PDB file of C-alpha atoms in Angstrom:
ATOM      1  CA  PRO A  14      52.576 142.404  77.646  1.00  0.00           C
ATOM      2  CA  VAL A  15      52.493 146.243  77.707  1.00  0.00           C
ATOM      3  CA  ALA A  16      48.468 146.506  77.985  1.00  0.00           C
ATOM      4  CA  VAL A  17      47.952 143.432  80.273  1.00  0.00           C
ATOM      5  CA  PHE A  18      50.136 145.505  82.783  1.00  0.00           C
ATOM      6  CA  GLN A  19      48.446 148.434  81.929  1.00  0.00           C
ATOM      7  CA  GLU A  20      45.012 146.451  82.379  1.00  0.00           C
ATOM      8  CA  LYS A  21      46.399 144.968  85.891  1.00  0.00           C
ATOM      9  CA  LEU A  22      47.778 148.162  87.148  1.00  0.00           C
ATOM     10  CA  LYS A  23      44.289 149.714  86.892  1.00  0.00           C
ATOM     11  CA  ALA A  24      42.333 147.511  87.962  1.00  0.00           C
ATOM     12  CA  VAL A  25      45.039 147.510  91.517  1.00  0.00           C
ATOM     13  CA  ALA A  26      44.210 151.142  91.346  1.00  0.00           C
ATOM     14  CA  ALA A  27      40.764 151.072  91.414  1.00  0.00           C
ATOM     15  CA  ASP A  28      40.575 148.893  94.327  1.00  0.00           C
ATOM     16  CA  SER A  29      40.965 150.528  97.759  1.00  0.00           C
ATOM     17  CA  SER A  30      40.945 147.520  99.977  1.00  0.00           C
ATOM     18  CA  ILE A  31      44.404 146.589  98.316  1.00  0.00           C
ATOM     19  CA  ALA A  32      47.574 148.553 100.744  1.00  0.00           C
ATOM     20  CA  GLY A  33      50.396 147.418  98.693  1.00  0.00           C
ATOM     21  CA  LEU A  34      51.615 145.824  95.158  1.00  0.00           C
ATOM     22  CA  VAL A  35      54.547 143.059  94.828  1.00  0.00           C
ATOM     23  CA  LEU A  36      55.550 142.970  90.822  1.00  0.00           C
ATOM     24  CA  ARG A  37      56.602 139.501  89.942  1.00  0.00           C
ATOM     25  CA  ILE A  38      59.491 139.543  87.184  1.00  0.00           C
ATOM     26  CA  ASN A  39      60.715 137.456  85.007  1.00  0.00           C
ATOM     27  CA  SER A  40      62.193 139.212  82.072  1.00  0.00           C
ATOM     28  CA  PRO A  41      65.667 139.336  80.218  1.00  0.00           C
ATOM     29  CA  GLY A  42      64.426 142.711  79.195  1.00  0.00           C
ATOM     30  CA  GLY A  43      62.879 143.407  75.906  1.00  0.00           C
ATOM     31  CA  GLY A  44      61.784 146.617  73.340  1.00  0.00           C
ATOM     32  CA  VAL A  45      63.459 149.872  74.251  1.00  0.00           C
ATOM     33  CA  THR A  46      59.998 151.799  74.252  1.00  0.00           C
ATOM     34  CA  ALA A  47      57.808 149.427  75.924  1.00  0.00           C
ATOM     35  CA  SER A  48      59.539 148.846  78.894  1.00  0.00           C
ATOM     36  CA  ASP A  49      60.045 153.187  78.905  1.00  0.00           C
ATOM     37  CA  ILE A  50      56.323 152.704  78.636  1.00  0.00           C
ATOM     38  CA  MET A  51      55.880 150.091  81.375  1.00  0.00           C
ATOM     39  CA  ALA A  52      58.271 151.499  84.113  1.00  0.00           C
ATOM     40  CA  ARG A  53      56.456 155.591  83.208  1.00  0.00           C
ATOM     41  CA  ASP A  54      52.886 153.109  84.317  1.00  0.00           C
ATOM     42  CA  LEU A  55      54.185 152.368  87.552  1.00  0.00           C
ATOM     43  CA  GLN A  56      55.454 155.503  88.464  1.00  0.00           C
ATOM     44  CA  ALA A  57      52.343 156.979  87.285  1.00  0.00           C
ATOM     45  CA  PHE A  58      50.428 154.686  89.467  1.00  0.00           C
ATOM     46  CA  ARG A  59      52.963 154.848  92.776  1.00  0.00           C
ATOM     47  CA  MET A  60      51.987 158.222  92.617  1.00  0.00           C
ATOM     48  CA  GLN A  61      47.920 158.082  92.388  1.00  0.00           C
ATOM     49  CA  ARG A  62      48.074 155.306  94.797  1.00  0.00           C
ATOM     50  CA  GLY A  63      50.817 156.336  96.974  1.00  0.00           C
ATOM     51  CA  ILE A  64      51.232 152.315  98.244  1.00  0.00           C
ATOM     52  CA  PRO A  65      54.751 150.495  98.640  1.00  0.00           C
ATOM     53  CA  VAL A  66      55.836 148.185  95.667  1.00  0.00           C
ATOM     54  CA  VAL A  67      57.812 145.500  96.286  1.00  0.00           C
ATOM     55  CA  ALA A  68      59.701 143.471  93.294  1.00  0.00           C
ATOM     56  CA  CYS A  69      60.296 140.526  93.481  1.00  0.00           C
ATOM     57  CA  LEU A  70      62.694 138.727  90.480  1.00  0.00           C
ATOM     58  CA  MET A  71      62.509 135.569  89.696  1.00  0.00           C
ATOM     59  CA  ASP A  72      65.169 133.754  87.553  1.00  0.00           C
ATOM     60  CA  VAL A  73      66.070 136.608  85.303  1.00  0.00           C
ATOM     61  CA  GLY A  74      65.527 140.423  85.760  1.00  0.00           C
ATOM     62  CA  ALA A  75      67.446 141.885  83.711  1.00  0.00           C
ATOM     63  CA  GLY A  76      67.334 145.207  81.041  1.00  0.00           C
ATOM     64  CA  GLY A  77      63.531 146.346  81.043  1.00  0.00           C
ATOM     65  CA  GLY A  78      62.499 144.317  83.159  1.00  0.00           C
ATOM     66  CA  TYR A  79      65.311 145.491  85.537  1.00  0.00           C
ATOM     67  CA  LEU A  80      64.354 149.082  84.217  1.00  0.00           C
ATOM     68  CA  LEU A  81      60.971 148.148  85.845  1.00  0.00           C
ATOM     69  CA  ALA A  82      62.008 146.980  88.770  1.00  0.00           C
ATOM     70  CA  SER A  83      64.059 149.785  89.923  1.00  0.00           C
ATOM     71  CA  GLY A  84      60.448 151.764  89.795  1.00  0.00           C
ATOM     72  CA  ALA A  85      59.788 149.722  93.329  1.00  0.00           C
ATOM     73  CA  ASP A  86      60.415 150.990  96.553  1.00  0.00           C
ATOM     74  CA  LEU A  87      62.413 147.603  97.468  1.00  0.00           C
ATOM     75  CA  ILE A  88      63.810 144.855  95.089  1.00  0.00           C
ATOM     76  CA  VAL A  89      63.636 141.162  96.261  1.00  0.00           C
ATOM     77  CA  ALA A  90      65.787 138.479  94.211  1.00  0.00           C
ATOM     78  CA  HIS A  91      66.251 134.814  94.703  1.00  0.00           C
ATOM     79  CA  PRO A  92      70.175 133.443  95.711  1.00  0.00           C
ATOM     80  CA  THR A  93      69.656 132.417  92.113  1.00  0.00           C
ATOM     81  CA  THR A  94      68.391 135.349  89.989  1.00  0.00           C
ATOM     82  CA  LEU A  95      70.558 136.542  86.781  1.00  0.00           C
ATOM     83  CA  VAL A  96      70.227 140.630  87.394  1.00  0.00           C
ATOM     84  CA  GLY A  97      71.588 143.191  85.358  1.00  0.00           C
ATOM     85  CA  GLY A  98      71.866 143.103  81.834  1.00  0.00           C
ATOM     86  CA  LEU A  99      71.974 147.205  81.336  1.00  0.00           C
ATOM     87  CA  GLY A 100      72.620 147.981  78.152  1.00  0.00           C
ATOM     88  CA  VAL A 101      71.749 148.594  74.851  1.00  0.00           C
ATOM     89  CA  ILE A 102      71.934 146.120  71.985  1.00  0.00           C
ATOM     90  CA  LEU A 103      70.666 146.502  67.971  1.00  0.00           C
ATOM     91  CA  ASN A 104      71.177 143.251  65.617  1.00  0.00           C
ATOM     92  CA  SER A 105      72.251 143.461  62.085  1.00  0.00           C
ATOM     93  CA  TYR A 106      73.055 141.169  60.248  1.00  0.00           C
ATOM     94  CA  ASN A 107      75.207 140.617  56.617  1.00  0.00           C
ATOM     95  CA  LEU A 108      73.256 137.965  54.308  1.00  0.00           C
ATOM     96  CA  GLU A 109      74.340 138.896  51.116  1.00  0.00           C
ATOM     97  CA  GLU A 110      77.003 136.072  50.668  1.00  0.00           C
ATOM     98  CA  THR A 111      74.556 133.867  51.504  1.00  0.00           C
ATOM     99  CA  MET A 112      71.952 134.602  49.503  1.00  0.00           C
ATOM    100  CA  ALA A 113      74.891 135.069  46.798  1.00  0.00           C
ATOM    101  CA  GLN A 114      74.697 131.452  46.760  1.00  0.00           C
ATOM    102  CA  PHE A 115      71.361 130.489  45.843  1.00  0.00           C
ATOM    103  CA  ASN A 116      71.872 132.856  42.735  1.00  0.00           C
ATOM    104  CA  VAL A 117      69.143 135.797  44.535  1.00  0.00           C
ATOM    105  CA  ILE A 118      70.205 139.183  44.298  1.00  0.00           C
ATOM    106  CA  ALA A 119      68.301 141.875  45.804  1.00  0.00           C
ATOM    107  CA  ARG A 120      67.311 144.358  43.662  1.00  0.00           C
ATOM    108  CA  PRO A 121      66.087 147.052  46.378  1.00  0.00           C
ATOM    109  CA  ILE A 122      64.220 150.993  45.194  1.00  0.00           C
ATOM    110  CA  LYS A 123      64.536 153.146  47.437  1.00  0.00           C
ATOM    111  CA  SER A 124      63.828 156.826  48.127  1.00  0.00           C
ATOM    112  CA  GLY A 125      65.901 158.670  50.915  1.00  0.00           C
ATOM    113  CA  GLU A 126      70.142 157.173  50.841  1.00  0.00           C
ATOM    114  CA  LEU A 127      70.101 155.983  54.889  1.00  0.00           C
ATOM    115  CA  ILE A 128      65.869 153.875  54.456  1.00  0.00           C
ATOM    116  CA  ASP A 129      67.540 150.896  54.081  1.00  0.00           C
ATOM    117  CA  ALA A 130      70.599 151.109  56.451  1.00  0.00           C
ATOM    118  CA  ALA A 131      71.092 147.808  58.448  1.00  0.00           C
ATOM    119  CA  SER A 132      69.416 145.634  55.520  1.00  0.00           C
ATOM    120  CA  PRO A 133      70.302 142.518  55.612  1.00  0.00           C
ATOM    121  CA  ILE A 134      71.256 142.514  52.009  1.00  0.00           C
ATOM    122  CA  ARG A 135      74.608 144.453  52.077  1.00  0.00           C
ATOM    123  CA  PRO A 136      77.257 145.393  54.150  1.00  0.00           C
ATOM    124  CA  LEU A 137      76.915 148.382  56.141  1.00  0.00           C
ATOM    125  CA  GLU A 138      78.344 151.220  55.279  1.00  0.00           C
ATOM    126  CA  PRO A 139      80.754 154.191  57.628  1.00  0.00           C
ATOM    127  CA  GLU A 140      78.108 156.656  58.055  1.00  0.00           C
ATOM    128  CA  GLU A 141      75.022 153.841  58.804  1.00  0.00           C
ATOM    129  CA  LEU A 142      77.149 152.448  61.794  1.00  0.00           C
ATOM    130  CA  ALA A 143      77.730 155.444  62.959  1.00  0.00           C
ATOM    131  CA  MET A 144      74.687 156.302  62.871  1.00  0.00           C
ATOM    132  CA  LEU A 145      73.005 153.515  64.549  1.00  0.00           C
ATOM    133  CA  GLU A 146      76.080 153.667  67.428  1.00  0.00           C
ATOM    134  CA  GLY A 147      74.293 156.851  67.886  1.00  0.00           C
ATOM    135  CA  LEU A 148      70.705 155.312  68.282  1.00  0.00           C
ATOM    136  CA  ALA A 149      72.407 152.683  70.914  1.00  0.00           C
ATOM    137  CA  ASP A 150      74.702 155.326  72.727  1.00  0.00           C
ATOM    138  CA  ARG A 151      71.645 157.358  73.779  1.00  0.00           C
ATOM    139  CA  PHE A 152      68.735 154.977  74.224  1.00  0.00           C
ATOM    140  CA  HIS A 153      72.010 153.560  76.634  1.00  0.00           C
ATOM    141  CA  ASP A 154      71.914 157.204  78.480  1.00  0.00           C
ATOM    142  CA  ARG A 155      68.778 157.154  78.713  1.00  0.00           C
ATOM    143  CA  LEU A 156      68.770 153.771  80.807  1.00  0.00           C
ATOM    144  CA  GLN A 157      71.727 154.831  82.858  1.00  0.00           C
ATOM    145  CA  GLN A 158      69.688 157.890  84.307  1.00  0.00           C
ATOM    146  CA  GLN A 159      66.340 156.357  84.465  1.00  0.00           C
ATOM    147  CA  ILE A 160      67.868 153.645  86.733  1.00  0.00           C
ATOM    148  CA  ARG A 161      70.343 156.112  88.534  1.00  0.00           C
ATOM    149  CA  GLY A 162      67.267 158.477  89.108  1.00  0.00           C
ATOM    150  CA  ALA A 163      65.462 155.379  90.516  1.00  0.00           C
ATOM    151  CA  ARG A 164      68.230 153.860  93.020  1.00  0.00           C
ATOM    152  CA  GLY A 165      69.909 156.751  93.767  1.00  0.00           C
ATOM    153  CA  GLY A 166      72.641 154.367  96.197  1.00  0.00           C
ATOM    154  CA  LEU A 167      74.337 152.691  92.691  1.00  0.00           C
ATOM    155  CA  ALA A 168      78.564 153.567  92.583  1.00  0.00           C
ATOM    156  CA  ALA A 169      79.193 156.528  90.006  1.00  0.00           C
ATOM    157  CA  ASP A 170      81.759 154.143  87.764  1.00  0.00           C
ATOM    158  CA  GLY A 171      81.821 150.835  87.404  1.00  0.00           C
ATOM    159  CA  PRO A 172      80.867 147.470  85.046  1.00  0.00           C
ATOM    160  CA  LEU A 173      77.070 147.981  86.301  1.00  0.00           C
ATOM    161  CA  PHE A 174      75.971 149.298  82.947  1.00  0.00           C
ATOM    162  CA  ASP A 175      78.138 147.443  80.924  1.00  0.00           C
ATOM    163  CA  GLY A 176      75.515 144.672  79.929  1.00  0.00           C
ATOM    164  CA  ARG A 177      77.011 141.658  82.707  1.00  0.00           C
ATOM    165  CA  VAL A 178      74.555 140.276  84.121  1.00  0.00           C
ATOM    166  CA  VAL A 179      75.452 138.859  88.347  1.00  0.00           C
ATOM    167  CA  ALA A 180      73.327 136.299  90.706  1.00  0.00           C
ATOM    168  CA  GLY A 181      71.687 137.667  93.112  1.00  0.00           C
ATOM    169  CA  ASP A 182      73.903 137.724  96.519  1.00  0.00           C
ATOM    170  CA  GLU A 183      76.223 140.293  93.751  1.00  0.00           C
ATOM    171  CA  ALA A 184      73.373 142.292  92.546  1.00  0.00           C
ATOM    172  CA  VAL A 185      73.171 142.739  96.731  1.00  0.00           C
ATOM    173  CA  THR A 186      76.364 144.032  96.916  1.00  0.00           C
ATOM    174  CA  THR A 187      76.490 146.026  94.393  1.00  0.00           C
ATOM    175  CA  GLY A 188      73.161 148.042  95.151  1.00  0.00           C
ATOM    176  CA  LEU A 189      70.944 146.607  91.864  1.00  0.00           C
ATOM    177  CA  VAL A 190      69.259 144.009  94.363  1.00  0.00           C
ATOM    178  CA  ASP A 191      68.001 144.975  98.686  1.00  0.00           C
ATOM    179  CA  ARG A 192      67.773 142.071  99.642  1.00  0.00           C
ATOM    180  CA  LEU A 193      67.868 138.141  99.022  1.00  0.00           C
ATOM    181  CA  GLY A 194      64.389 136.281  99.239  1.00  0.00           C
ATOM    182  CA  TYR A 195      61.674 134.568  97.529  1.00  0.00           C
ATOM    183  CA  LEU A 196      58.272 135.325  97.035  1.00  0.00           C
ATOM    184  CA  ASP A 197      56.589 134.802 100.181  1.00  0.00           C
ATOM    185  CA  ASP A 198      59.879 137.479 102.036  1.00  0.00           C
ATOM    186  CA  ALA A 199      58.263 139.902  98.872  1.00  0.00           C
ATOM    187  CA  ILE A 200      55.015 139.725 100.132  1.00  0.00           C
ATOM    188  CA  ALA A 201      55.924 140.039 103.530  1.00  0.00           C
ATOM    189  CA  GLU A 202      58.517 143.477 102.582  1.00  0.00           C
ATOM    190  CA  ALA A 203      55.152 144.818 100.945  1.00  0.00           C
ATOM    191  CA  GLY A 204      52.983 144.309 104.046  1.00  0.00           C
ATOM    192  CA  ARG A 205      55.618 146.023 106.460  1.00  0.00           C
ATOM    193  CA  LEU A 206      56.040 149.202 104.011  1.00  0.00           C
ATOM    194  CA  ALA A 207      52.394 149.252 104.556  1.00  0.00           C
ATOM    195  CA  GLU A 208      52.755 148.559 107.794  1.00  0.00           C
ATOM    196  CA  ILE A 209      50.342 145.189 107.722  1.00  0.00           C
ATOM    197  CA  ARG A 210      50.498 142.798 110.618  1.00  0.00           C
ATOM    198  CA  HIS A 211      48.247 140.080 108.655  1.00  0.00           C
ATOM    199  CA  VAL A 212      48.753 140.228 104.559  1.00  0.00           C
ATOM    200  CA  GLN A 213      46.357 139.260 102.870  1.00  0.00           C
ATOM    201  CA  MET A 214      47.674 137.425  99.085  1.00  0.00           C
ATOM    202  CA  GLU A 215      45.546 138.571  96.578  1.00  0.00           C
ATOM    203  CA  ILE A 216      46.626 137.815  93.069  1.00  0.00           C
ATOM    204  CA  ALA A 217      45.549 140.057  89.508  1.00  0.00           C
ATOM    205  CA  ARG A 218      44.224 138.121  86.417  1.00  0.00           C
ATOM    206  CA  ARG A 219      43.418 139.250  83.546  1.00  0.00           C
ATOM    207  CA  ARG A 220      39.989 138.648  83.132  1.00  0.00           C
ATOM    208  CA  LYS A 221      38.666 137.059  80.512  1.00  0.00           C
ATOM    209  CA  ARG A 222      35.695 138.949  78.207  1.00  0.00           C
ATOM    210  CA  LYS A 223      32.547 137.084  77.572  1.00  0.00           C
ATOM    211  CA  LEU A 224      33.031 137.226  73.898  1.00  0.00           C
ATOM    212  CA  VAL A 225      36.557 135.273  73.732  1.00  0.00           C
ATOM    213  CA  LEU A 226      34.501 132.969  76.582  1.00  0.00           C
ATOM    214  CA  LEU A 227      31.985 132.757  73.596  1.00  0.00           C
ATOM    215  CA  GLY A 228      34.596 132.056  71.440  1.00  0.00           C
ATOM    216  CA  ALA A 229      36.414 128.732  73.405  1.00  0.00           C
ATOM    217  CA  ARG A 230      33.158 127.433  73.736  1.00  0.00           C
ATOM    218  CA  LEU A 231      32.533 127.119  70.084  1.00  0.00           C
ATOM    219  CA  ALA A 232      35.419 125.938  69.125  1.00  0.00           C
ATOM    220  CA  PHE A 233      35.249 123.446  71.621  1.00  0.00           C
ATOM    221  CA  PHE A 234      32.028 122.323  71.036  1.00  0.00           C
ATOM    222  CA  VAL A 235      31.049 123.081  67.272  1.00  0.00           C
ATOM    223  CA  LEU A 236      34.968 122.882  65.490  1.00  0.00           C
ATOM    224  CA  LEU A 237      35.876 120.101  67.770  1.00  0.00           C
ATOM    225  CA  PRO A 238      33.515 117.553  66.919  1.00  0.00           C
ATOM    226  CA  THR A 239      33.939 118.301  63.257  1.00  0.00           C
ATOM    227  CA  MET A 240      37.618 117.495  63.553  1.00  0.00           C
ATOM    228  CA  LEU A 241      37.444 114.819  65.474  1.00  0.00           C
ATOM    229  CA  VAL A 242      34.629 112.808  62.793  1.00  0.00           C
ATOM    230  CA  GLY A 243      36.682 114.604  59.958  1.00  0.00           C
ATOM    231  CA  TRP A 244      39.969 112.495  61.424  1.00  0.00           C
ATOM    232  CA  TYR A 245      38.467 109.097  61.363  1.00  0.00           C
ATOM    233  CA  PHE A 246      36.623 109.466  58.148  1.00  0.00           C
ATOM    234  CA  TYR A 247      40.165 110.028  56.880  1.00  0.00           C
ATOM    235  CA  MET A 248      43.140 108.021  59.093  1.00  0.00           C
ATOM    236  CA  VAL A 249      40.229 105.209  60.311  1.00  0.00           C
ATOM    237  CA  ALA A 250      37.094 104.923  57.946  1.00  0.00           C
ATOM    238  CA  THR A 251      39.215 105.193  54.447  1.00  0.00           C
ATOM    239  CA  PRO A 252      41.686 103.149  54.557  1.00  0.00           C
ATOM    240  CA  MET A 253      39.601 100.131  55.571  1.00  0.00           C
ATOM    241  CA  TYR A 254      37.418 100.607  53.497  1.00  0.00           C
ATOM    242  CA  ALA A 255      40.301 100.790  50.390  1.00  0.00           C
ATOM    243  CA  THR A 256      42.726  97.867  52.372  1.00  0.00           C
ATOM    244  CA  ASN A 257      40.564  95.574  53.649  1.00  0.00           C
ATOM    245  CA  THR A 258      36.124  95.338  53.309  1.00  0.00           C
ATOM    246  CA  GLU A 259      35.674  92.172  54.237  1.00  0.00           C
ATOM    247  CA  PHE A 260      36.758  93.043  57.813  1.00  0.00           C
ATOM    248  CA  LEU A 261      34.352  95.968  57.704  1.00  0.00           C
ATOM    249  CA  ILE A 262      31.280  94.245  56.904  1.00  0.00           C
ATOM    250  CA  GLN A 263      32.335  91.168  59.578  1.00  0.00           C
ATOM    251  CA  ASN A 264      32.624  94.313  61.651  1.00  0.00           C
ATOM    252  CA  ILE A 265      29.570  95.614  61.114  1.00  0.00           C
ATOM    253  CA  THR A 266      28.058  92.647  61.742  1.00  0.00           C
ATOM    254  CA  ILE A 267      29.367  92.154  65.181  1.00  0.00           C
ATOM    255  CA  GLN A 268      27.916  95.569  66.550  1.00  0.00           C
ATOM    256  CA  MET A 269      24.881  94.808  64.761  1.00  0.00           C
ATOM    257  CA  LYS A 270      24.731  92.264  66.475  1.00  0.00           C
TER     258      LYS A 270
END
């Protein structure tokens, strides 16, 4: 998703006829680094082009998805959008007893005391737990700084960053979202910010390269007929030859006439 997002931003940045940008976001979040890169790319785009950017949150705008939206000039959410999820989680599992039920015994060979921290083959040690919790807290602090820096009106205290999600109307009350609306409302807001009366929408799609199209055509015109012929002989011809030769002869005779 990072490469596709960057590709679309570059296409918009290179088109001087575009006067505003609407980001449709439907994401519960994602990797910390990927979210950070996309948020930074959007900030660089705004500095380069100087055109208004409006984020339209669809079903979900949480975690890294909301981080990206916070970089817009205005955030529009549907009344039923789930907004928030501003936390960091590092999933860890202990499968030691499960593996023992199948007589699977782990014998790790390692160099470095903490290199296998959070390994599923054994419980977490206290120092490993402290190390991972420290990482999660650092990433969470960075997330808060980025969002508070972009959304200056957020309350200094409160439960906004405890990982909860709220509906669109409550998100407006807490300051996470500027207004309720739909995609056409977000487009209208972008036109208003760009001071354009008649807005013409253009959807940024990823261009398919000729090599990819050529591969798709080859797959369709060469591989598909081959697979159909193989399927016929495997599923139709072979069973009929093996079970009812007389029917085949009669069928062929009828077709020949």
